[in-house]
Short mmCIF file of C-alpha atoms and ligand atoms in Angstrom, two decimals:
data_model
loop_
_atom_site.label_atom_id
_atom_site.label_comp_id
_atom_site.label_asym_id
_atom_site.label_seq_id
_atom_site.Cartn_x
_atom_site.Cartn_y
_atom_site.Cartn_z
CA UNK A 1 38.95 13.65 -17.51
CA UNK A 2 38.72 13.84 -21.00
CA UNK A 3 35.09 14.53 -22.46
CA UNK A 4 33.34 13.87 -25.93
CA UNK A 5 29.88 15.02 -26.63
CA UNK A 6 27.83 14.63 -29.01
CA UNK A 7 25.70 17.80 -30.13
CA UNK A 8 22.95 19.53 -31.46
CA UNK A 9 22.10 23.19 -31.09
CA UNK A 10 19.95 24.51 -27.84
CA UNK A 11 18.92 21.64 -25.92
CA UNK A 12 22.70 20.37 -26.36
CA UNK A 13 24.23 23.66 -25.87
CA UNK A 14 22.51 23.69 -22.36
CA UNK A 15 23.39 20.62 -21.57
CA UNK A 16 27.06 21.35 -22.17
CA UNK A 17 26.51 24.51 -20.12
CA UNK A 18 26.01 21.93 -16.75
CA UNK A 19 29.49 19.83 -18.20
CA UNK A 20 31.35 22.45 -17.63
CA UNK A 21 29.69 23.76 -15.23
CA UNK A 22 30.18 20.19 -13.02
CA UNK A 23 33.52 19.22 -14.23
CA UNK A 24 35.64 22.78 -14.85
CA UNK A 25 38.76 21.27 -15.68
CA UNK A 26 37.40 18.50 -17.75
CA UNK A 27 38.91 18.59 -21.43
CA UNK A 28 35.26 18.67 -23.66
CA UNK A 29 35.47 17.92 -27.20
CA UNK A 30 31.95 18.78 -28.59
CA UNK A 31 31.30 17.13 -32.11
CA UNK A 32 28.08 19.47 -33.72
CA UNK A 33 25.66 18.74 -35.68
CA UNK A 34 26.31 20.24 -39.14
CA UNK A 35 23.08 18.81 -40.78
CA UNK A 36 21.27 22.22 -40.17
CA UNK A 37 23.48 24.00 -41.91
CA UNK A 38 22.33 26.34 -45.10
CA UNK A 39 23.41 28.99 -47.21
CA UNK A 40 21.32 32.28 -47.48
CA UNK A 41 22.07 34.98 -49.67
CA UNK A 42 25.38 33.32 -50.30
CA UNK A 43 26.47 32.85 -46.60
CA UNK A 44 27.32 29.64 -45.25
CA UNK A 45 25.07 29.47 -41.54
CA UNK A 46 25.79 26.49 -38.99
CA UNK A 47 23.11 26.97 -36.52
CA UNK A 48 24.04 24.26 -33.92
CA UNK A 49 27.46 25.33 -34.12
CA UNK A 50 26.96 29.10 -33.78
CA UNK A 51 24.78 27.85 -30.90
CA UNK A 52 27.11 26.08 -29.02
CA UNK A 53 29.89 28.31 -29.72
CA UNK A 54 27.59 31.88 -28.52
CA UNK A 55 26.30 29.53 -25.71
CA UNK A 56 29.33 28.85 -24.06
CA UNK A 57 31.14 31.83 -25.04
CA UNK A 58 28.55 34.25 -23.74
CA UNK A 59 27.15 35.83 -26.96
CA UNK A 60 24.05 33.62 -26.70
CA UNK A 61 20.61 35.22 -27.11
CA UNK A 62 18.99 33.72 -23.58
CA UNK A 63 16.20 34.60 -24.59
CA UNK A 64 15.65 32.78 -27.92
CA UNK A 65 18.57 30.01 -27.57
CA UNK A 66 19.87 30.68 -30.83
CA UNK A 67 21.37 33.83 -32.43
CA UNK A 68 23.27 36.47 -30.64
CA UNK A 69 22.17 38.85 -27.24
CA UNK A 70 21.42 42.45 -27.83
CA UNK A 71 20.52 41.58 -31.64
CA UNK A 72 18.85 43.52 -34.20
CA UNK A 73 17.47 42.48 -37.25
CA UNK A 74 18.19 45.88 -39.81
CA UNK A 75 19.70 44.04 -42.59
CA UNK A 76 16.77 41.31 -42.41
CA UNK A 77 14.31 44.16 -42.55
CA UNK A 78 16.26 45.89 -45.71
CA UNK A 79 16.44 42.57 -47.62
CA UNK A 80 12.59 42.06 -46.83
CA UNK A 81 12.05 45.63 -48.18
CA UNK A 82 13.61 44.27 -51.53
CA UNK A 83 11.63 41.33 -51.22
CA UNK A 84 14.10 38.98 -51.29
CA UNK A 85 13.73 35.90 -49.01
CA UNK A 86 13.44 33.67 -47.11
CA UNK A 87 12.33 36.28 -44.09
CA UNK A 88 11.33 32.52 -42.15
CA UNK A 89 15.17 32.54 -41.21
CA UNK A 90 16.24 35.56 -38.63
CA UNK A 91 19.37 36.67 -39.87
CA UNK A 92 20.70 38.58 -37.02
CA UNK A 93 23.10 42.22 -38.05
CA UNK A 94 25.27 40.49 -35.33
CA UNK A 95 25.23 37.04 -36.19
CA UNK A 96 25.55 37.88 -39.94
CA UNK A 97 29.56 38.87 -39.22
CA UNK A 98 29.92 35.37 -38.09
CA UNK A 99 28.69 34.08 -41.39
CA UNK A 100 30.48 36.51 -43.57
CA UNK A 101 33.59 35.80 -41.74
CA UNK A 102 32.86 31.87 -42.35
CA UNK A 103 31.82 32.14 -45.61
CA UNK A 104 34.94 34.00 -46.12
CA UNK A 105 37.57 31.78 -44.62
CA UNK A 106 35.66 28.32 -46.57
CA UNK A 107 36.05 30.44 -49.85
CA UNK A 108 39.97 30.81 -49.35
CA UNK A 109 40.01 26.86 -48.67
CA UNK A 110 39.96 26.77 -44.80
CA UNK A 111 38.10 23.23 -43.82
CA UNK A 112 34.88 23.75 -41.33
CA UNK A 113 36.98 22.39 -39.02
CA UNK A 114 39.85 25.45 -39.45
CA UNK A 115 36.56 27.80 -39.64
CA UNK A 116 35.34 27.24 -36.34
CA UNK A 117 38.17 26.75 -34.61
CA UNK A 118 39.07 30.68 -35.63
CA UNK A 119 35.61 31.42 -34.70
CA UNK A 120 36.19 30.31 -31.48
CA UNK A 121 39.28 32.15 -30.98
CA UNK A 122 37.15 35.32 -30.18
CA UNK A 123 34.45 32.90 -28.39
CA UNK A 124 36.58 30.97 -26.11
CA UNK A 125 33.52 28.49 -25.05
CA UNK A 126 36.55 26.17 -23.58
CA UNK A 127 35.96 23.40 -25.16
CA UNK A 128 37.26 21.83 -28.21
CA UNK A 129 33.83 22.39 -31.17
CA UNK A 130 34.05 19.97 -33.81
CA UNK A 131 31.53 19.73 -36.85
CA UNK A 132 30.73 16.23 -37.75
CA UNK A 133 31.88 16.67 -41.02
CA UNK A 134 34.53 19.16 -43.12
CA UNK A 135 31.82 17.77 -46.13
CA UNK A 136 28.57 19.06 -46.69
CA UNK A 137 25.57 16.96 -44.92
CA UNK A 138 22.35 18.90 -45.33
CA UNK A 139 19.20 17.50 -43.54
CA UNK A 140 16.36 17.99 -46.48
CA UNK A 141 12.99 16.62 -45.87
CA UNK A 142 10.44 15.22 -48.29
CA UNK A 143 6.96 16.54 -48.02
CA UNK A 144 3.80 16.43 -49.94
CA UNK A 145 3.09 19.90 -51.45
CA UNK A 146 0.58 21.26 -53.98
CA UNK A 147 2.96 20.52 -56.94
CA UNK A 148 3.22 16.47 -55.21
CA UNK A 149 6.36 15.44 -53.47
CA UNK A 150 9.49 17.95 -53.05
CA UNK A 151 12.26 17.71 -50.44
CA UNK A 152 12.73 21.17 -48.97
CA UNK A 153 15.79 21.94 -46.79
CA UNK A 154 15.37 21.25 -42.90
CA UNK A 155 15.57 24.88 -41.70
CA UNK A 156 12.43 25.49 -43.83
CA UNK A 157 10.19 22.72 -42.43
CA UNK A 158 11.72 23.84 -39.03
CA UNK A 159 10.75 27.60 -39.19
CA UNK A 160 8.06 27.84 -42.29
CA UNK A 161 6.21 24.93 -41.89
CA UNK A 162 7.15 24.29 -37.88
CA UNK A 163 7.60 20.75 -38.91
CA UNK A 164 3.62 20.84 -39.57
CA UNK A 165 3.41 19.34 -42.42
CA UNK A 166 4.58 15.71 -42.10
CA UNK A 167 7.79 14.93 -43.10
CA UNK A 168 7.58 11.48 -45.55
CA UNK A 169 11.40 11.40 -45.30
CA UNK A 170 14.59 13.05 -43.50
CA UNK A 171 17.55 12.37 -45.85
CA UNK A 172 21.17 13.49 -44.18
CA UNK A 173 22.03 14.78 -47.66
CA UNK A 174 26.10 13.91 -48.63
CA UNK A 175 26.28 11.64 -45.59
CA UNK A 176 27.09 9.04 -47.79
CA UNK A 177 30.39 10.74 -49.66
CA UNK A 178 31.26 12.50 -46.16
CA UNK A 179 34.49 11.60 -43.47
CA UNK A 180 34.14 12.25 -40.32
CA UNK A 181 36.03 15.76 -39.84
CA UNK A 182 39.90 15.52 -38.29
CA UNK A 183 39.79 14.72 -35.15
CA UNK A 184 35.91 13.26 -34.68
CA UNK A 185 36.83 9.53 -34.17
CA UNK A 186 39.97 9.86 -31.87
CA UNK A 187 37.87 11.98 -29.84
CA UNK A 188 35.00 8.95 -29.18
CA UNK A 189 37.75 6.19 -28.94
CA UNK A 190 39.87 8.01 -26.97
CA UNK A 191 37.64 9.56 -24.15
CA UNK A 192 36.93 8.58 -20.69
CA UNK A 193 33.06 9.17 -21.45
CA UNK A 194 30.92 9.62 -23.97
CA UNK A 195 27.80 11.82 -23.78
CA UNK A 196 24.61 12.19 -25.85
CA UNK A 197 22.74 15.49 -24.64
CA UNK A 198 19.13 15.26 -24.82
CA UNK A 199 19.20 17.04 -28.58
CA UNK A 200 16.76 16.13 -31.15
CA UNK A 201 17.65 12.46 -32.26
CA UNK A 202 16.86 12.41 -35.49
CA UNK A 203 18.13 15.48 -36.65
CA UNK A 204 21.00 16.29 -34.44
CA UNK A 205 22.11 13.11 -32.70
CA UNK A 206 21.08 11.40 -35.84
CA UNK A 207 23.00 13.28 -38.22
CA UNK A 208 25.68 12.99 -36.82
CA UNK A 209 25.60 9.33 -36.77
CA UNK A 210 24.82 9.12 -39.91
CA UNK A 211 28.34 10.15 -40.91
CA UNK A 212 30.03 7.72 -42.12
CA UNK A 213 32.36 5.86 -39.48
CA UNK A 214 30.70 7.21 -36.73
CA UNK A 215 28.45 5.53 -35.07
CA UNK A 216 30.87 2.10 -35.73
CA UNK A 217 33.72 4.45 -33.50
CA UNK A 218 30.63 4.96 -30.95
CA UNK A 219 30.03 1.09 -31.07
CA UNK A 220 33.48 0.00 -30.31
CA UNK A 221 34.94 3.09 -28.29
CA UNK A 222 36.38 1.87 -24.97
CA UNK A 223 35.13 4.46 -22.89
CA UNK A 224 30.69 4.28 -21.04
CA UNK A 225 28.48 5.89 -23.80
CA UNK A 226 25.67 7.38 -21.81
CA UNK A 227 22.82 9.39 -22.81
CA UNK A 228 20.13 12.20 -21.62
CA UNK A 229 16.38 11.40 -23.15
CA UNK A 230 15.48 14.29 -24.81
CA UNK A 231 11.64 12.80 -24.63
CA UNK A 232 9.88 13.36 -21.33
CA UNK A 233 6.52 11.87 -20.79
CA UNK A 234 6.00 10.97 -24.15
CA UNK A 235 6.86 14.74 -25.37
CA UNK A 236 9.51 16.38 -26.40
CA UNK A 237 10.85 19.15 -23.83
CA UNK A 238 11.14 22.01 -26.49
CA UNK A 239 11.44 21.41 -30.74
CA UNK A 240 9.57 19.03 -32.54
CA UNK A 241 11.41 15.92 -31.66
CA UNK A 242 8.26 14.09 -32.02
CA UNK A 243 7.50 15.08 -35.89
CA UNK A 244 10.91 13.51 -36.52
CA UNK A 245 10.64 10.42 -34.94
CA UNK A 246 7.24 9.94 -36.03
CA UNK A 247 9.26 10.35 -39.60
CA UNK A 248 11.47 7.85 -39.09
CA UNK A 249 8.81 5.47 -37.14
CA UNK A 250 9.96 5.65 -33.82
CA UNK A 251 7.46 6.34 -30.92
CA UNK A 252 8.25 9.16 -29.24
CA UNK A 253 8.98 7.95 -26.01
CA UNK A 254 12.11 7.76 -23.99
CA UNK A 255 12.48 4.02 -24.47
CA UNK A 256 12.13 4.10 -27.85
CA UNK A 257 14.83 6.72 -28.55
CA UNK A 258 17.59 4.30 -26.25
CA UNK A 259 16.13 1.52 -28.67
CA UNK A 260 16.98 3.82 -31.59
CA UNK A 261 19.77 4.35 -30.37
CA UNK A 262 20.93 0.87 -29.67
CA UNK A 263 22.26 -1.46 -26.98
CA UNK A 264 26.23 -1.43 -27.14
CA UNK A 265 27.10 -5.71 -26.59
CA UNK A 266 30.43 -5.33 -26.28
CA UNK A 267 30.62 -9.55 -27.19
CA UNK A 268 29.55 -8.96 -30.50
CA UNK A 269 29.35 -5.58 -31.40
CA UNK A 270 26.74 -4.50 -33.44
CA UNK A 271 25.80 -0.72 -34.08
CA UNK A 272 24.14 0.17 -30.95
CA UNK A 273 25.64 2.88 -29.03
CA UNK A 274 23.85 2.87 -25.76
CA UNK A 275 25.55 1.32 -22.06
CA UNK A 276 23.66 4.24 -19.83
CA UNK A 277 20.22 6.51 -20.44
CA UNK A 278 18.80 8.49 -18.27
CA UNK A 279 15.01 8.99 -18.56
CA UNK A 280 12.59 11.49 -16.37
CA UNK A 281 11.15 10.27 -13.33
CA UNK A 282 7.74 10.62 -15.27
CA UNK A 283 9.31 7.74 -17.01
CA UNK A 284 10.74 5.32 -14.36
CA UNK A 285 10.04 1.56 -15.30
CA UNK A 286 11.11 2.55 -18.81
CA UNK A 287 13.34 -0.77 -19.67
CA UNK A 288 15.66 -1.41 -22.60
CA UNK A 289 17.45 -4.67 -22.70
CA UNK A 290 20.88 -4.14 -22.73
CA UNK A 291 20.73 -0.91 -21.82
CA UNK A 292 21.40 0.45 -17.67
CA UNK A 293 18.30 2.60 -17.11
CA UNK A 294 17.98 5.38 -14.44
CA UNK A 295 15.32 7.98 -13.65
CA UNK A 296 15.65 10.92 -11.88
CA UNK A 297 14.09 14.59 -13.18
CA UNK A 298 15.93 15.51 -16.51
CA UNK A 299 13.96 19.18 -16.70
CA UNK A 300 17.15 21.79 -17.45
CA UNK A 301 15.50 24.07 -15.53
CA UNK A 302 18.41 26.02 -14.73
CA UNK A 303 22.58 25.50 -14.65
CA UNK A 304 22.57 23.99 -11.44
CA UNK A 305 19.67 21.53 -12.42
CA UNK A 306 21.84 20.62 -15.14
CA UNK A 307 24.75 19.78 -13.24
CA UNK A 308 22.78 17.35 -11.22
CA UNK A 309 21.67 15.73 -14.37
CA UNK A 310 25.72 15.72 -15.50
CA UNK A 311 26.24 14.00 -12.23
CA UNK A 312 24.07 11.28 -12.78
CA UNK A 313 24.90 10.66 -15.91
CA UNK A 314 28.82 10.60 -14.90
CA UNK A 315 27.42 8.48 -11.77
CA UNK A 316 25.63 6.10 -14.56
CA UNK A 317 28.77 6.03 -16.79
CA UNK A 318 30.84 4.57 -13.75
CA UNK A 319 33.34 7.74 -13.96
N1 FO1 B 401 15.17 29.38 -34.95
C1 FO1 B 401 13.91 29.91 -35.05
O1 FO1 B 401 12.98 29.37 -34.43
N2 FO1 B 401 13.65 31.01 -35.82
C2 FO1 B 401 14.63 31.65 -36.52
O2 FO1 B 401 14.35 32.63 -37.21
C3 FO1 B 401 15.96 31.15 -36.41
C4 FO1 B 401 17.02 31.78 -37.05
C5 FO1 B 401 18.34 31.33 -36.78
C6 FO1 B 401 19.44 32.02 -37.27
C7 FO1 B 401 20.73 31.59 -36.98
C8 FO1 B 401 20.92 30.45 -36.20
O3 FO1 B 401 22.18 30.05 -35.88
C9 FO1 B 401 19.83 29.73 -35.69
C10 FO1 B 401 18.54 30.17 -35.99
N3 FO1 B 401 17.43 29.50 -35.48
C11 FO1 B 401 16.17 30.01 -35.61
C12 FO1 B 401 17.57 28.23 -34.79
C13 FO1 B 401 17.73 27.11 -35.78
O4 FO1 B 401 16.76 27.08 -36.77
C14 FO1 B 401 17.64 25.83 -34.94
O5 FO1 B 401 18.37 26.05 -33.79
C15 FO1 B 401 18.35 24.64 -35.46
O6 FO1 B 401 18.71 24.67 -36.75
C16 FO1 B 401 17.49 23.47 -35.04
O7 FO1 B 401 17.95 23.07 -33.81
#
């Protein structure tokens, strides 16, 4: 059965643990967010991709969800000593050879895509890790500061400000001039299911649909497009999912994500990407027209909990 999945970094990266996990000889494509991405002290970072990739090649830090196990922080501690910034971004001694090595390969022309596919070479998370884009899409957010209005980059209202301070506006910077990367639409036209983890929608789901191309492939792919609501009870289950929708105007509930989302009509296909969503049972009644709702707990509380939420939503998606 072949797999596409749509994701962001821990939430997502657990969720793909219970794919996997349920289905071992499925054939996964994951397409990550890239919208988190930044560059400190000249390194190129991709935090939802490292995350997936250390997830489910075993380098993941269990403990914090992002970064690598057995870490230490020297290098963080000697650039802090110089005073030179940001110290609201952990920069791992481990995780900074992943950067250097990326940074390295995108400076002799290698695409993102080439980039983490060598990455994973030494990784192995079997499955196929595609960014969104091969351009650069930056999430920056526009807040109200002392000197008025400035748009700061995503990872800094994430960690500094822990999304605090309301965001006016989340712009997916270079969406607009960016292609989906090689590879990204045959894998949502051509699978036999389509999955949306229950990662932040706005700024992981979300940026990658706004790529260009995207969320038209999602619209029209053959293949069930079900997702996992990342909103349970009217709260997020870890992040600040809610500052982001409340950005965008959405309520944070699970409804109102699917209706964010979008309704796929196959008659007359519009840009909603939604047959299936599967909401907490602290949400049953939830309804969205168009939409096949079904509750049943969503908490990811450990692998085997998410393989009984994979099951349902392969149950839901009719495969
Ligand atoms: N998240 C934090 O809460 N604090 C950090 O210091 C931090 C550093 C970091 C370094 C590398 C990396 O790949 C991820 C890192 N994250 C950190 C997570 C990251 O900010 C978020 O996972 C995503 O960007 C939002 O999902």
């Amino acid at each position: 059965m072949k797999i596409t999945a749509l994701a962001g970094g821990i939430g997502g990266a657990r969720f793909l643990v219970g794919v996997q996990a349920a289905l071992p000889d499925a054939d996964i494509t994951v397409i990550g967010n890239t919208g988190d991405d930044i560059t400190l002290h000249g390194l190129r970072i991709c935090p939802d991709l490292d995350t997936v990739m250390y997830t489910l090649g075993g380098g993941i830090s269990p403990e914090r969800g992002w970064g690598r196990h057995d870490e230490t922080f020297t290098v963080a501690a000697e650039l802090a000593a110089y005073g030179v910034g940001p110290t609201w971004f952990g920069l791992g001694d481990r995780d900074l050879a992943t950067h250097l090595v990326r940074t390295r390969m995108l400076a002799a022309g290698y695409p993102l895509t080439e980039v983490t596919a060598a990455l994973c070479q030494r990784w192995k998370p079997g499955i196929r890790l595609l960014p969104m884009s091969d351009e650069r899409v930056e999430t920056h957010v526009v807040v109200e500061t002392d000197e008025g209005r400035r748009a700061i980059h995503f990872q800094e209202w994430w960690l500094r400000m822990r999304a605090a301070t309301p965001a006016l506006e989340i712009i997916s910077v270079g969406a607009e001039a960016a292609q989906p990367a090689p590879g990204v639409l045959d894998a949502l036209t051509d699978a036999d299911v389509v999955l949306l983890p229950p990662s932040n929608p706005v700024v992981s789901i979300g940026s990658i649909l706004a790529v260009p191309g995207v969320r038209a492939a999602l619209a029209r792919t053959p293949a069930p497009v079900v997702g996992v609501s990342p909103i349970i009870g009217g709260a997020p289950v870890r992040g600040m999912a809610d500052a982001c929708l409340t950005a965008i105007g959405v309520a944070t509930s699970a409804g109102a994500v699917a209706t964010h989302y979008g309704a796929r009509r196959r008659a007359a296909p519009g840009d909603g990407i939604l047959d299936g969503w599967l909401v907490d049972t602290a949400d049953t009644g939830t309804e969205v027209p168009g939409v096949t709702v079904k509750a049943r707990p969503l908490l990811m509380t450990d692998v085997a909990a998410t393989v009984e939420i994979v099951r349902a939503a392969l149950e839901l998606a009719g495969v």
